[in-house]
PDB file of C-alpha atoms and ligand atoms in Angstrom:
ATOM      1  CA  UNK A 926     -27.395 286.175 -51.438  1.00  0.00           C
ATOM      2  CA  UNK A 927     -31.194 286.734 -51.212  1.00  0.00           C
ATOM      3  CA  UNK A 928     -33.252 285.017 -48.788  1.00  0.00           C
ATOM      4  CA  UNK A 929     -36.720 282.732 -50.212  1.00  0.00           C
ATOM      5  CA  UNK A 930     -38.909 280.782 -48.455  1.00  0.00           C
ATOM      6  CA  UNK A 931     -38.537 279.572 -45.392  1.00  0.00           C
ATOM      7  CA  UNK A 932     -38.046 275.949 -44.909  1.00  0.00           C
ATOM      8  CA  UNK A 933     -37.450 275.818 -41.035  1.00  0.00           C
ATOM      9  CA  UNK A 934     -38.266 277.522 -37.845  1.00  0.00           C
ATOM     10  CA  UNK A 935     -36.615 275.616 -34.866  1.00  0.00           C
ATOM     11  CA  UNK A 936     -36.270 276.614 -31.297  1.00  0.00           C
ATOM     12  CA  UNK A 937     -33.791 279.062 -31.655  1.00  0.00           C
ATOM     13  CA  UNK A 938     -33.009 279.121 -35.617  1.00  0.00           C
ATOM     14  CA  UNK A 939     -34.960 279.881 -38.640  1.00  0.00           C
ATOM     15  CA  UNK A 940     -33.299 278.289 -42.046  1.00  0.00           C
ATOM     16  CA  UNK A 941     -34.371 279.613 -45.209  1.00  0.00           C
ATOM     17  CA  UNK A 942     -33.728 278.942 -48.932  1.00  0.00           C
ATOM     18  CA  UNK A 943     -31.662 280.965 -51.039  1.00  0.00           C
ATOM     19  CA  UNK A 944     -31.468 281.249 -55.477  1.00  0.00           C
ATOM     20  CA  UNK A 945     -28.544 278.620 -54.962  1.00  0.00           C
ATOM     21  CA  UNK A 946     -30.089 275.062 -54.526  1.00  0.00           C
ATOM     22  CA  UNK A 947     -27.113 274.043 -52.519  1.00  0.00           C
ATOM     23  CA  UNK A 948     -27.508 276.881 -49.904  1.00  0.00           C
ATOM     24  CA  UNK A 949     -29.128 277.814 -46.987  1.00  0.00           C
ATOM     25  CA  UNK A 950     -29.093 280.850 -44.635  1.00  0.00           C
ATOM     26  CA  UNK A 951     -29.656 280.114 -41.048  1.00  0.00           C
ATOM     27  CA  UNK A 952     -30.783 283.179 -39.414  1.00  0.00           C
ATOM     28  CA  UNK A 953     -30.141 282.847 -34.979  1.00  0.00           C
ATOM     29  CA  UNK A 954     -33.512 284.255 -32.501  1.00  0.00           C
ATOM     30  CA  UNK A 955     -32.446 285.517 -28.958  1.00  0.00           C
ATOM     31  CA  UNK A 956     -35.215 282.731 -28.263  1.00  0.00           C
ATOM     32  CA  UNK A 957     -34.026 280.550 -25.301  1.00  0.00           C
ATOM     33  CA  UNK A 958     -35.309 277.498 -24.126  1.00  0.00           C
ATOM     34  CA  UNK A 959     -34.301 274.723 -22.091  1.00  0.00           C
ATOM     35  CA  UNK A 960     -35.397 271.128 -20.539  1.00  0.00           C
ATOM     36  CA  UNK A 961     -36.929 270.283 -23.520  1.00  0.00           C
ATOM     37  CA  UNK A 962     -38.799 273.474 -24.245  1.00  0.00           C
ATOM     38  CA  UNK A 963     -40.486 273.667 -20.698  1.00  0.00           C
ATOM     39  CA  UNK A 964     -38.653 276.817 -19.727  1.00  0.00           C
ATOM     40  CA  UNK A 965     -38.881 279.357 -22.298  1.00  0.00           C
ATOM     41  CA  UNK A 966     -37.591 283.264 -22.830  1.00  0.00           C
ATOM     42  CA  UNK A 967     -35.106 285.750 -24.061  1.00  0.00           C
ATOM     43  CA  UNK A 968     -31.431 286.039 -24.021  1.00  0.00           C
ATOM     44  CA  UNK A 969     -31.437 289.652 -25.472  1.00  0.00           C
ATOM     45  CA  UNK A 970     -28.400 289.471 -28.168  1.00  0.00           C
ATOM     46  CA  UNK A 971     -27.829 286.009 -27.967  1.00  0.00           C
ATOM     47  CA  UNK A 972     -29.037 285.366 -31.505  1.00  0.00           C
ATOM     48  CA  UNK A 973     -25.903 287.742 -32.630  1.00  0.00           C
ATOM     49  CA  UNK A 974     -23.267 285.945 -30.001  1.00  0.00           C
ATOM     50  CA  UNK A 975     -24.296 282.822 -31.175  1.00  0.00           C
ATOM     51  CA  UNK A 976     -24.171 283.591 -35.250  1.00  0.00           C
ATOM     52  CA  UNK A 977     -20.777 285.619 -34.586  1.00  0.00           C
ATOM     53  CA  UNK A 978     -19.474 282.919 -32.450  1.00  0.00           C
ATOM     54  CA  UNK A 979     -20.628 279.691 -34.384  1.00  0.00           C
ATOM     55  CA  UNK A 980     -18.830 281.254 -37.488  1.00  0.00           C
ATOM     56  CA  UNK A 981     -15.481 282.299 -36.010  1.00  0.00           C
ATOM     57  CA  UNK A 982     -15.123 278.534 -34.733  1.00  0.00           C
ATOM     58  CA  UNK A 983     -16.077 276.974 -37.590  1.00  0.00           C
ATOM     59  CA  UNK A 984     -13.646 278.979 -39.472  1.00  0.00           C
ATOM     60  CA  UNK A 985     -10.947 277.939 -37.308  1.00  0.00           C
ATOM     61  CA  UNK A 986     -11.989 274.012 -37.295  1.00  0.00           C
ATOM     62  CA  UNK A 987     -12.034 274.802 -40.906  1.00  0.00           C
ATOM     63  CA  UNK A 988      -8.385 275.649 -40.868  1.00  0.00           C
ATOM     64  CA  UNK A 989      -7.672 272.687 -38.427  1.00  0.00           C
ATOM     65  CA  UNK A 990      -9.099 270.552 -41.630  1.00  0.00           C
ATOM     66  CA  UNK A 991     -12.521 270.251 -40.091  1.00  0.00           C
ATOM     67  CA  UNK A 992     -15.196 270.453 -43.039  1.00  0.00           C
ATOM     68  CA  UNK A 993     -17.726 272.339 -41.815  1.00  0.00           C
ATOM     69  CA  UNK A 994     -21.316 273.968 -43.620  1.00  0.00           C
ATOM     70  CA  UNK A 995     -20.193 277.240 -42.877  1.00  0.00           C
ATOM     71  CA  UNK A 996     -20.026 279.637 -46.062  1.00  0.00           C
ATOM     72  CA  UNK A 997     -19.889 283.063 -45.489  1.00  0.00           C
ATOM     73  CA  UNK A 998     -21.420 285.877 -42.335  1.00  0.00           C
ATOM     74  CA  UNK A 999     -24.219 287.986 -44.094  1.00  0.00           C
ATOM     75  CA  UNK A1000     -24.705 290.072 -41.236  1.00  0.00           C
ATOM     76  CA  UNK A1001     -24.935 289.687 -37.129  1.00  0.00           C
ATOM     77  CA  UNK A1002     -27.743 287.269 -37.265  1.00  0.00           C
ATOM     78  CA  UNK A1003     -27.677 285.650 -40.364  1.00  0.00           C
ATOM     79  CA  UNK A1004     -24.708 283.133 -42.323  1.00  0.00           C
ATOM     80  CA  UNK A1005     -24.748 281.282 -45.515  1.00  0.00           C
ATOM     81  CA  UNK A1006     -24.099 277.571 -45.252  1.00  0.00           C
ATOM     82  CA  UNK A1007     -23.961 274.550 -47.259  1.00  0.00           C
ATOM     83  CA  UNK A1008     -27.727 273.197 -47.421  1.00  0.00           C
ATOM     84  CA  UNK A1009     -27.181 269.257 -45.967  1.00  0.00           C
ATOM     85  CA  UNK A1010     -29.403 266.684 -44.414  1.00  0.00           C
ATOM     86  CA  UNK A1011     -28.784 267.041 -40.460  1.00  0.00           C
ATOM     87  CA  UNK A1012     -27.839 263.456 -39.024  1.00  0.00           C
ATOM     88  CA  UNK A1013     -30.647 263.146 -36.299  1.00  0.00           C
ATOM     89  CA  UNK A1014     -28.081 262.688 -33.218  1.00  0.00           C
ATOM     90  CA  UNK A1015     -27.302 265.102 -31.157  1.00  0.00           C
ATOM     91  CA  UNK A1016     -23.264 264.377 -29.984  1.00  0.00           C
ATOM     92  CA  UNK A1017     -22.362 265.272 -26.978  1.00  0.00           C
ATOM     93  CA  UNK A1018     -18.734 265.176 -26.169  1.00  0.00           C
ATOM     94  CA  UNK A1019     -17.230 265.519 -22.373  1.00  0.00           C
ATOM     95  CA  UNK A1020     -14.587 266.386 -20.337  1.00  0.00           C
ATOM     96  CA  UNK A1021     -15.572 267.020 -16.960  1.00  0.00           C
ATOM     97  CA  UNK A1022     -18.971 266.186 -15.265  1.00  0.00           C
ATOM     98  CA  UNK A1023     -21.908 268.581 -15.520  1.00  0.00           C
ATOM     99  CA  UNK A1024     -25.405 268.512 -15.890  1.00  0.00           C
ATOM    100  CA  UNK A1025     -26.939 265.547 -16.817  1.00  0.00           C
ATOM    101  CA  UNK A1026     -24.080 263.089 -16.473  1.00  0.00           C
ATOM    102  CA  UNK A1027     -23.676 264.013 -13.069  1.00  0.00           C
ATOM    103  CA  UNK A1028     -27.092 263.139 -12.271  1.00  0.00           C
ATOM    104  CA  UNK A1029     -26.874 259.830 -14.264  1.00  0.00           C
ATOM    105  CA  UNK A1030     -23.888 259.276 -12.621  1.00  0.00           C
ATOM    106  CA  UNK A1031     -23.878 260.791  -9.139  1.00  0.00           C
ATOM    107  CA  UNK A1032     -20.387 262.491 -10.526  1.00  0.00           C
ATOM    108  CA  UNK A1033     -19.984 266.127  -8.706  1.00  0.00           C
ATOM    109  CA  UNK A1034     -19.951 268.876 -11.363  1.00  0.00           C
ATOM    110  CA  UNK A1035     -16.602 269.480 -12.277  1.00  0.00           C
ATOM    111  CA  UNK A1036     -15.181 265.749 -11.408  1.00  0.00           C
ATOM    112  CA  UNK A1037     -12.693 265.726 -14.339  1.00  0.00           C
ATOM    113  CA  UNK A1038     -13.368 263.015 -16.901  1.00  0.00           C
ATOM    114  CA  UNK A1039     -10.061 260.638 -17.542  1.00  0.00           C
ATOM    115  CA  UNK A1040     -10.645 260.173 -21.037  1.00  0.00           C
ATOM    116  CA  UNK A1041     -12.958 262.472 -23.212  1.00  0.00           C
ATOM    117  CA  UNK A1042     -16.772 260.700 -23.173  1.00  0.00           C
ATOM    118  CA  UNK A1043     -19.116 260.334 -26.459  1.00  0.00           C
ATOM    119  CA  UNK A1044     -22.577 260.114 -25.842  1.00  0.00           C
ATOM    120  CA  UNK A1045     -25.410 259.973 -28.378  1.00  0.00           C
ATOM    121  CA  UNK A1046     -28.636 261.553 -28.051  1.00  0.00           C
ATOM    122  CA  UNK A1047     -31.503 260.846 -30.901  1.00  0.00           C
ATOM    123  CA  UNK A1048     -33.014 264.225 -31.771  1.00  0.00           C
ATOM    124  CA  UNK A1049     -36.659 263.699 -31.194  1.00  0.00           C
ATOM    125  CA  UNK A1050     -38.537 266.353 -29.211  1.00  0.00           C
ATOM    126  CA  UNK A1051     -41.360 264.295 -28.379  1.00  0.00           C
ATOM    127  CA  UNK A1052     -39.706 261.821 -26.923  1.00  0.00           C
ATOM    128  CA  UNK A1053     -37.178 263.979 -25.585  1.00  0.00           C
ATOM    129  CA  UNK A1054     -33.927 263.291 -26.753  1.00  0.00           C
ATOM    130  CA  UNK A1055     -32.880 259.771 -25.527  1.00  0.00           C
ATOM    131  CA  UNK A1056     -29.390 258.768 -25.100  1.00  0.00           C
ATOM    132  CA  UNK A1057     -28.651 255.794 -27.655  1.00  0.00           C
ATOM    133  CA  UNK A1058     -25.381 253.911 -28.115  1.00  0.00           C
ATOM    134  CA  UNK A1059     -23.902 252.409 -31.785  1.00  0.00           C
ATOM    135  CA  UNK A1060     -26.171 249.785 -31.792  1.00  0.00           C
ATOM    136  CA  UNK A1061     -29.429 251.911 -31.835  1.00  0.00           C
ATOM    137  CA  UNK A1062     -28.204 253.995 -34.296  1.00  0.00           C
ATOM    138  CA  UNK A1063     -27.481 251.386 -36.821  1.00  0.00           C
ATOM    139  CA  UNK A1064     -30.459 249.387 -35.878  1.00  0.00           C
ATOM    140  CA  UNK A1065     -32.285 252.814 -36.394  1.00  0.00           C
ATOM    141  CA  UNK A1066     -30.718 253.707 -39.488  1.00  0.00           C
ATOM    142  CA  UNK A1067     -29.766 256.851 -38.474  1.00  0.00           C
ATOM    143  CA  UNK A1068     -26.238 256.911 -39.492  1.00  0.00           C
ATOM    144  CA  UNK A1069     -24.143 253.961 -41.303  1.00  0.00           C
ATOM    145  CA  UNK A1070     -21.259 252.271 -39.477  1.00  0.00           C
ATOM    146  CA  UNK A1071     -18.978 254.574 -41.756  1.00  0.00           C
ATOM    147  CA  UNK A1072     -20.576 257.491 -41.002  1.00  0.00           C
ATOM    148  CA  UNK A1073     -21.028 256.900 -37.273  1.00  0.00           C
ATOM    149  CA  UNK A1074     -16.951 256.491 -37.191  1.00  0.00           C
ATOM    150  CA  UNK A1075     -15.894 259.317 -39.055  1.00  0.00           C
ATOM    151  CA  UNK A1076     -18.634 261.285 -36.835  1.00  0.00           C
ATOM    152  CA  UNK A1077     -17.119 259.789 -33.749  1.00  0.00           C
ATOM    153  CA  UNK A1078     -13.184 260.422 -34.847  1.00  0.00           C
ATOM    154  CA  UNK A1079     -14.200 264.202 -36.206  1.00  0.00           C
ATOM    155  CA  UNK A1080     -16.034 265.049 -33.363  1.00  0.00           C
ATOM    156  CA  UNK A1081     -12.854 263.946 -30.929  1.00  0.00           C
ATOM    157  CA  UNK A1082     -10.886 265.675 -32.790  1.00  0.00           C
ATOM    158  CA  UNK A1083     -13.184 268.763 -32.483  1.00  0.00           C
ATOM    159  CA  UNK A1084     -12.919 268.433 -28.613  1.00  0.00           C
ATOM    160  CA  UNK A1085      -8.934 269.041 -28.431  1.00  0.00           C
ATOM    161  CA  UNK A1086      -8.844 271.504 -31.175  1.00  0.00           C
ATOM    162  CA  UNK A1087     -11.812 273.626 -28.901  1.00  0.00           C
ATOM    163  CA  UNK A1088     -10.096 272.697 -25.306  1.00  0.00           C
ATOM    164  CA  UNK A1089      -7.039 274.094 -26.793  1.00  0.00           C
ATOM    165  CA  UNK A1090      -8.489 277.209 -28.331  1.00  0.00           C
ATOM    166  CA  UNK A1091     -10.362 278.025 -25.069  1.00  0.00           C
ATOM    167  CA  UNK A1092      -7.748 277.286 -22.647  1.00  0.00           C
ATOM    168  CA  UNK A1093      -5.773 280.045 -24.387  1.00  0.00           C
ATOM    169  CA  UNK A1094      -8.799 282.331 -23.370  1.00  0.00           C
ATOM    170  CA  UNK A1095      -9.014 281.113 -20.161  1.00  0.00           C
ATOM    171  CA  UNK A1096     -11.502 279.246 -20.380  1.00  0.00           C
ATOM    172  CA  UNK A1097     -12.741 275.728 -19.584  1.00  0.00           C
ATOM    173  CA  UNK A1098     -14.506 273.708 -22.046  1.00  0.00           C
ATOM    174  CA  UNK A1099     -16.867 271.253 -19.772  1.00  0.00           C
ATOM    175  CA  UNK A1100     -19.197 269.537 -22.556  1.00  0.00           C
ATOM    176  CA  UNK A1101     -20.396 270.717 -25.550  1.00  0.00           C
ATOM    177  CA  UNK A1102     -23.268 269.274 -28.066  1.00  0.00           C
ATOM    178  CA  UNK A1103     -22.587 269.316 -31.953  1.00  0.00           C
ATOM    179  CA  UNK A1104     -24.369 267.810 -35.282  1.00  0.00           C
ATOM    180  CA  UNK A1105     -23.479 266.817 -38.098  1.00  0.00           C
ATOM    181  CA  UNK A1106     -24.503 267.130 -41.649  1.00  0.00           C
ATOM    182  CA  UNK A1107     -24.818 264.924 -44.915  1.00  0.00           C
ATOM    183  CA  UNK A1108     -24.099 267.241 -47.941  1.00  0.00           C
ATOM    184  CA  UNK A1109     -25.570 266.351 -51.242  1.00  0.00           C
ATOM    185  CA  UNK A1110     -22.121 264.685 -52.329  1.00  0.00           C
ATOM    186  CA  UNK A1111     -22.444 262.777 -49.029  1.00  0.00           C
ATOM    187  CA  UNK A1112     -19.816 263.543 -47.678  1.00  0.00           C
ATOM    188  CA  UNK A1113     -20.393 264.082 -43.523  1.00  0.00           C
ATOM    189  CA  UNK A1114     -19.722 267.792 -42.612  1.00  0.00           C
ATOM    190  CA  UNK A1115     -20.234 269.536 -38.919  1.00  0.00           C
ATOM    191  CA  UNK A1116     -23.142 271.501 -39.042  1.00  0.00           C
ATOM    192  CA  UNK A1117     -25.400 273.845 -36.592  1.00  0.00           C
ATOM    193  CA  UNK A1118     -23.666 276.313 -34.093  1.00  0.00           C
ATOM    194  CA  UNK A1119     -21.210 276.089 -31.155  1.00  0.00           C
ATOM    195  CA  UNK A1120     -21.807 278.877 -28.819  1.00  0.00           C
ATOM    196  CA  UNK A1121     -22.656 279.804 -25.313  1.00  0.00           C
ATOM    197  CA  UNK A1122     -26.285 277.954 -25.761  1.00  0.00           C
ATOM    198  CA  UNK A1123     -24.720 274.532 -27.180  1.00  0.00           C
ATOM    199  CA  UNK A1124     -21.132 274.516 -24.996  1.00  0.00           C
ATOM    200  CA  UNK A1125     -20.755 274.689 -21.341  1.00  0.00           C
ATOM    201  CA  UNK A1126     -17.780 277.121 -20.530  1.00  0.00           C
ATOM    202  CA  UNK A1127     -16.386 277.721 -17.253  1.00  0.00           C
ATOM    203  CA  UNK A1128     -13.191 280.328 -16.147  1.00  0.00           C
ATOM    204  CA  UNK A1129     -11.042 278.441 -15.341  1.00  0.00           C
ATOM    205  CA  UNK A1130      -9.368 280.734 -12.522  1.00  0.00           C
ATOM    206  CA  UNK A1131     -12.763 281.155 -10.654  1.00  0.00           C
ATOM    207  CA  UNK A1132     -14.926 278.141 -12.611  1.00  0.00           C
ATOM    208  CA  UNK A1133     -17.773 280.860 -13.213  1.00  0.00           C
ATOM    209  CA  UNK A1134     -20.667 279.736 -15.825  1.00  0.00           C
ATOM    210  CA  UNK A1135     -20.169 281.744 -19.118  1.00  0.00           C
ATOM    211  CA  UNK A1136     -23.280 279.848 -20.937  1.00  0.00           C
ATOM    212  CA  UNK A1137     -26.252 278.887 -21.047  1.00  0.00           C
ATOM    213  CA  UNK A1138     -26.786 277.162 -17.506  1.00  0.00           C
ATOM    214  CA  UNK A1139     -26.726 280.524 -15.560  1.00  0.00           C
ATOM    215  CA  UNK A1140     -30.237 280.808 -17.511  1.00  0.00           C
ATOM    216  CA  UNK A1141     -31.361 276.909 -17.325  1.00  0.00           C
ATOM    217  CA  UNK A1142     -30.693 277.466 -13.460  1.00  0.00           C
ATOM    218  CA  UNK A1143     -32.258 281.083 -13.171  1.00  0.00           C
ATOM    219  CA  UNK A1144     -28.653 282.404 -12.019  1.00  0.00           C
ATOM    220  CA  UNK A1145     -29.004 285.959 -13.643  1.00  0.00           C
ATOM    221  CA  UNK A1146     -26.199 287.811 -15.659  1.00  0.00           C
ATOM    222  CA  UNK A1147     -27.070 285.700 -18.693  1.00  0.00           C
ATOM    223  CA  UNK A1148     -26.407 288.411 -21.314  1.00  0.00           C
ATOM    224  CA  UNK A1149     -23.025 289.497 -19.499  1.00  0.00           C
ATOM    225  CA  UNK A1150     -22.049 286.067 -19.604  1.00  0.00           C
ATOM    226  CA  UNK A1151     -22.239 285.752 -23.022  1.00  0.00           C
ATOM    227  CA  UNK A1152     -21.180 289.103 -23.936  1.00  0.00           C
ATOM    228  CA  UNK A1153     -17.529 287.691 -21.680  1.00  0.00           C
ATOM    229  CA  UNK A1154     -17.343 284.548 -24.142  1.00  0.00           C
ATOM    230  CA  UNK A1155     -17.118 287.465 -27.183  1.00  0.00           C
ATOM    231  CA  UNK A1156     -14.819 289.295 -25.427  1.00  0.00           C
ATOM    232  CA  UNK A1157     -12.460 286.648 -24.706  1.00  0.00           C
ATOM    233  CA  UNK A1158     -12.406 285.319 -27.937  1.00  0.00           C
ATOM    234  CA  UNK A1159     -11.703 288.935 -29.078  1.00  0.00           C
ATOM    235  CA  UNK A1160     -15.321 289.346 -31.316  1.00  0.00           C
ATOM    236  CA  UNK A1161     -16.017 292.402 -28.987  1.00  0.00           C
TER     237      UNK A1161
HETATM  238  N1  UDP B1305     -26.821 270.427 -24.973  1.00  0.00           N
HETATM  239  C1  UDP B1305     -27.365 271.127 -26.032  1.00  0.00           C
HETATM  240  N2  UDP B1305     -28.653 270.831 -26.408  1.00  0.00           N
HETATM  241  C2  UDP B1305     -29.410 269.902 -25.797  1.00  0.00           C
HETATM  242  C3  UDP B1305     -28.850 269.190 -24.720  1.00  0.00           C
HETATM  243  C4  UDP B1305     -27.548 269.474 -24.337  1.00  0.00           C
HETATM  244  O1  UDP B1305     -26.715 271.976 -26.627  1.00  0.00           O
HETATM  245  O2  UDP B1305     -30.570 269.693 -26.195  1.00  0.00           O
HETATM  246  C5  UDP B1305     -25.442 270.705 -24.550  1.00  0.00           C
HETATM  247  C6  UDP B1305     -25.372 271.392 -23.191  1.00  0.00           C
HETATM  248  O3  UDP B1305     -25.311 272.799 -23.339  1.00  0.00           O
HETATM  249  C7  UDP B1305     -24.089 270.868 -22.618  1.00  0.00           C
HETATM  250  C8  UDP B1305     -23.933 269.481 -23.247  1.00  0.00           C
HETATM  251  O4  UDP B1305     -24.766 269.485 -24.389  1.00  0.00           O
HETATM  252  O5  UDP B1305     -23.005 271.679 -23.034  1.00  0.00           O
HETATM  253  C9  UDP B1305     -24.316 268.349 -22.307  1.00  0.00           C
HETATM  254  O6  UDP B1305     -25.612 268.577 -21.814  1.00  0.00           O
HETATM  255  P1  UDP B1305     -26.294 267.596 -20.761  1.00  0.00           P
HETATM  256  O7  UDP B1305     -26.466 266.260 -21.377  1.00  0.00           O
HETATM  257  O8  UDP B1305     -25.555 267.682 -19.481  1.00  0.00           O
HETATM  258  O9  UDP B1305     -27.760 268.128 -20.644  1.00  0.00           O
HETATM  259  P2  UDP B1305     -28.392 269.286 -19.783  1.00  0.00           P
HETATM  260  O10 UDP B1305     -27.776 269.228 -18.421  1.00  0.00           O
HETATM  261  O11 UDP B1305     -28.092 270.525 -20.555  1.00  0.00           O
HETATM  262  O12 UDP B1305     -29.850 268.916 -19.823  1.00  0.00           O
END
C-alpha cells in the first residue's frame, strides 16, 4: 500500500490517498489540542497509542459485528481504512458525568448516569461544535432519519461492548466521542479513532484520569497515562 497525495491534514490526523480508489491511510501526529484548538502541544507518542489503540478496538467491535473502516496496521502511526464520507456529527455517548455535561448540568464528575446518554455535536470548528438534537440534524441534512437510527442503535451498542471490554482491564469508561462514516455503497460504518484523546477512562479502584483530560487540565503524567491504557489492554 503506497501512500499519494494528501487529501487531509486535521488536528491530530493526516489522511492520504492510496493506488486503491476505495482506500485511505490515516496517518496519527502526537499533535494535541483541546477547547477548540485554543490550547495546543505535544503528547510525545500519542500518535502511536492512538493508531495502535484505535485498531485493536475496532478489530474487536469488528468481531462484535460492528462494521468499522478499519483495514489493515501499516506500521505504528499509520492504518489502511475504507475511504468514506465522515457524517459531520460528532456522537458522544455517556455514562457517568464529566466535563462538559457536568457544567451544563451542575452534575459532579463521576455522578453515574441511569441510563447511557446520546448527545450530538455538529462538527464545525468555527462555530465550535454545537450540541444539536434529531431535529437539527434532519432539518440540516446531515444524516437521514435511517441513518441517524442505525447511528444511534450502533453507537449504543458500541458503549456496552467498550464498558465491558474495559471493565475487564479495570478500567472505567466515563464518555467517549465517535463518528461515523458513509462508504461508497452507503452503507453507515464507524469511522475515526477511539483512544485516550477521544475516550475518557478512569481506574476504577482509585478513579485516576488515563486520557486526555490530565493534559486539557495541565495535570502532568500525560504520556504515562497513556502508555497505562496500552498496558492494560496488553499492546505494551
Ligand atoms: N470529545 C472528543 N472531541 C471533542 C469533544 C469531546 O473526543 O471535540 C470526547 C471527550 O474526550 C470526552 C467526550 O467526548 O470523552 C465528552 O466530552 P465533553 O462533551 O465532556 O467535552 P469536553 O469536556 O472534552 O470539552
Amino acid at each position: 500500500m503506497q501512500k499519494k497525495e494528501m487529501l487531509y491534514e486535521g488536528k491530530a490526523k493526516k489522511v492520504f490517498a492510496t493506488e486503491e480508489p476505495e482506500i485511505y491511510i490515516v496517518s496519527y501526529k502526537d499533535d494535541a489540542t483541546a477547547f477548540n484548538g485554543q490550547k495546543k502541544g505535544t503528547i510525545v507518542g500519542k500518535g502511536v497509542v492512538n493508531n495502535r489503540m484505535s485498531n485493536f478496538m475496532f478489530r474487536l467491535l469488528e468481531q462484535q459485528g460492528i462494521p468499522t473502516h478499519y483495514i489493515e496496521e501499516l506500521n505504528d502511526r499509520e492504518t489502511a481504512v475504507k475511504k468514506v464520507s465522515i457524517v459531520p456529527l460528532e456522537v458522544i455517548v455517556r455514562n457517568t458525568a464529566a466535563g462538559s455535561l457536568s457544567k451544563r448540568l451542575g452534575l459532579p464528575e463521576g455522578t453515574p448516569m441511569k441510563t447511557p446518554v446520546l448527545e450530538y455535536s455538529y462538527k464545525n470548528d468555527e462555530l465550535g461544535d454545537p450540541m444539536v438534537n434529531d431535529y437539527h440534524i434532519l432539518a440540516m441534512d446531515l444524516a437521514t432519519r435511517e441513518e441517524l437510527d442505525k447511528i444511534a442503535a450502533m453507537s449504543f451498542k458500541i458503549n456496552e461492548l467498550m464498558v465491558e471490554f474495559f471493565r475487564s482491564v479495570g478500567v472505567d469508561l466515563i464518555d467517549f466521542k465517535i463518528e461515523f462514516g458513509k462508504t461508497t455503497a452507503g452503507e453507515i460504518i464507524l469511522a475515526d479513532e477511539i483512544s485516550p484523546d477521544t475516550c475518557r477512562f478512569w481506574d476504577v479502584n482509585t478513579h485516576e484520569k488515563l486520557d486526555k483530560d490530565r493534559f486539557r487540565r495541565d495535570m502532568g503524567g500525560v504520556e504515562e497515562a497513556y502508555d497505562e491504557m496500552m498496558k492494560r489492554i496488553g499492546l505494551r
